[in-house]
């Protein structure tokens, strides 16, 4: 069973992630060099946003991955 993900408000370095599932998942953000800049196990509740603060990181492109029961998704995000 797949789960949809919605990402909002990333221009200031704060990423709001919302899943359409209630699950525990590993959230990882890596930079273009493949270095992990954020890693956490997060409990998601369907329809509720989880905030990831990346504002201390440089502007640019990053890869956000979320892996857990019923969810396995990868998205490109840009901090402006």
PDB file of C-alpha atoms in Angstrom:
ATOM      1  CA  UNK A   1       0.000   0.000   0.000  1.00  0.00           C
ATOM      2  CA  UNK A   2       1.556   3.300  -1.073  1.00  0.00           C
ATOM      3  CA  UNK A   3       1.072   6.610   0.625  1.00  0.00           C
ATOM      4  CA  UNK A   4       0.968  10.053  -0.885  1.00  0.00           C
ATOM      5  CA  UNK A   5       3.158  12.805   0.487  1.00  0.00           C
ATOM      6  CA  UNK A   6       2.629  16.541   0.376  1.00  0.00           C
ATOM      7  CA  UNK A   7       5.499  19.019   0.893  1.00  0.00           C
ATOM      8  CA  UNK A   8       4.863  22.677   1.659  1.00  0.00           C
ATOM      9  CA  UNK A   9       6.687  25.891   2.590  1.00  0.00           C
ATOM     10  CA  UNK A  10      10.281  25.074   1.742  1.00  0.00           C
ATOM     11  CA  UNK A  11      11.518  28.459   0.539  1.00  0.00           C
ATOM     12  CA  UNK A  12      12.667  29.495   4.027  1.00  0.00           C
ATOM     13  CA  UNK A  13      14.304  26.172   4.865  1.00  0.00           C
ATOM     14  CA  UNK A  14      11.354  24.784   6.815  1.00  0.00           C
ATOM     15  CA  UNK A  15       9.772  21.748   5.192  1.00  0.00           C
ATOM     16  CA  UNK A  16       6.249  20.715   6.170  1.00  0.00           C
ATOM     17  CA  UNK A  17       5.591  17.078   5.306  1.00  0.00           C
ATOM     18  CA  UNK A  18       2.120  15.577   5.348  1.00  0.00           C
ATOM     19  CA  UNK A  19       1.363  11.910   4.691  1.00  0.00           C
ATOM     20  CA  UNK A  20      -1.973  10.316   3.927  1.00  0.00           C
ATOM     21  CA  UNK A  21      -1.149   7.543   6.381  1.00  0.00           C
ATOM     22  CA  UNK A  22      -0.531   7.044  10.079  1.00  0.00           C
ATOM     23  CA  UNK A  23       2.859   5.408  10.375  1.00  0.00           C
ATOM     24  CA  UNK A  24       6.323   5.603  11.856  1.00  0.00           C
ATOM     25  CA  UNK A  25       8.929   6.372   9.221  1.00  0.00           C
ATOM     26  CA  UNK A  26      12.611   7.174   8.818  1.00  0.00           C
ATOM     27  CA  UNK A  27      13.040  10.670   7.370  1.00  0.00           C
ATOM     28  CA  UNK A  28      16.374  11.446   5.708  1.00  0.00           C
ATOM     29  CA  UNK A  29      17.592  14.515   3.843  1.00  0.00           C
ATOM     30  CA  UNK A  30      20.814  14.382   1.832  1.00  0.00           C
ATOM     31  CA  UNK A  31      22.642  17.087  -0.075  1.00  0.00           C
ATOM     32  CA  UNK A  32      23.825  16.866  -3.683  1.00  0.00           C
ATOM     33  CA  UNK A  33      27.088  15.265  -2.501  1.00  0.00           C
ATOM     34  CA  UNK A  34      25.174  12.483  -0.761  1.00  0.00           C
ATOM     35  CA  UNK A  35      25.936  13.681   2.766  1.00  0.00           C
ATOM     36  CA  UNK A  36      23.141  13.166   5.292  1.00  0.00           C
ATOM     37  CA  UNK A  37      22.143  16.559   6.709  1.00  0.00           C
ATOM     38  CA  UNK A  38      19.010  15.402   8.553  1.00  0.00           C
ATOM     39  CA  UNK A  39      17.906  12.025   9.851  1.00  0.00           C
ATOM     40  CA  UNK A  40      15.087  11.163  12.263  1.00  0.00           C
ATOM     41  CA  UNK A  41      12.472   8.552  13.000  1.00  0.00           C
ATOM     42  CA  UNK A  42       9.150  10.374  12.879  1.00  0.00           C
ATOM     43  CA  UNK A  43       5.628   9.359  13.838  1.00  0.00           C
ATOM     44  CA  UNK A  44       3.193  10.597  11.208  1.00  0.00           C
ATOM     45  CA  UNK A  45      -0.547  10.961  11.717  1.00  0.00           C
ATOM     46  CA  UNK A  46      -2.593  10.974   8.512  1.00  0.00           C
ATOM     47  CA  UNK A  47      -3.383  14.526   7.451  1.00  0.00           C
ATOM     48  CA  UNK A  48      -1.163  16.196  10.070  1.00  0.00           C
ATOM     49  CA  UNK A  49       1.979  18.107   9.106  1.00  0.00           C
ATOM     50  CA  UNK A  50       5.414  17.342  10.492  1.00  0.00           C
ATOM     51  CA  UNK A  51       7.959  20.164  10.371  1.00  0.00           C
ATOM     52  CA  UNK A  52      11.569  19.605   9.329  1.00  0.00           C
ATOM     53  CA  UNK A  53      13.782  22.625   9.967  1.00  0.00           C
ATOM     54  CA  UNK A  54      16.586  22.836   7.403  1.00  0.00           C
ATOM     55  CA  UNK A  55      17.046  26.607   7.732  1.00  0.00           C
ATOM     56  CA  UNK A  56      20.636  26.221   9.004  1.00  0.00           C
ATOM     57  CA  UNK A  57      21.657  24.602   5.717  1.00  0.00           C
ATOM     58  CA  UNK A  58      22.868  26.284   2.549  1.00  0.00           C
ATOM     59  CA  UNK A  59      20.506  27.195  -0.251  1.00  0.00           C
ATOM     60  CA  UNK A  60      20.286  24.538  -2.930  1.00  0.00           C
ATOM     61  CA  UNK A  61      18.786  21.206  -3.863  1.00  0.00           C
ATOM     62  CA  UNK A  62      18.345  18.307  -1.458  1.00  0.00           C
ATOM     63  CA  UNK A  63      16.792  14.842  -1.558  1.00  0.00           C
ATOM     64  CA  UNK A  64      14.128  14.012   1.028  1.00  0.00           C
ATOM     65  CA  UNK A  65      13.319  10.350   1.574  1.00  0.00           C
ATOM     66  CA  UNK A  66      10.686   8.829   3.816  1.00  0.00           C
ATOM     67  CA  UNK A  67      10.669   5.090   4.443  1.00  0.00           C
ATOM     68  CA  UNK A  68       8.326   3.193   6.701  1.00  0.00           C
ATOM     69  CA  UNK A  69       5.448   0.764   6.776  1.00  0.00           C
ATOM     70  CA  UNK A  70       3.201   1.632   3.840  1.00  0.00           C
ATOM     71  CA  UNK A  71       5.374   4.520   2.660  1.00  0.00           C
ATOM     72  CA  UNK A  72       8.535   4.676   0.579  1.00  0.00           C
ATOM     73  CA  UNK A  73       8.976   7.958  -1.226  1.00  0.00           C
ATOM     74  CA  UNK A  74      11.769  10.216  -2.439  1.00  0.00           C
ATOM     75  CA  UNK A  75      11.343  13.880  -3.387  1.00  0.00           C
ATOM     76  CA  UNK A  76      13.668  16.650  -4.507  1.00  0.00           C
ATOM     77  CA  UNK A  77      13.385  19.815  -2.440  1.00  0.00           C
ATOM     78  CA  UNK A  78      14.982  23.221  -2.951  1.00  0.00           C
ATOM     79  CA  UNK A  79      15.928  25.664  -0.221  1.00  0.00           C
ATOM     80  CA  UNK A  80      15.825  29.189  -1.630  1.00  0.00           C
TER      81      UNK A  80
END
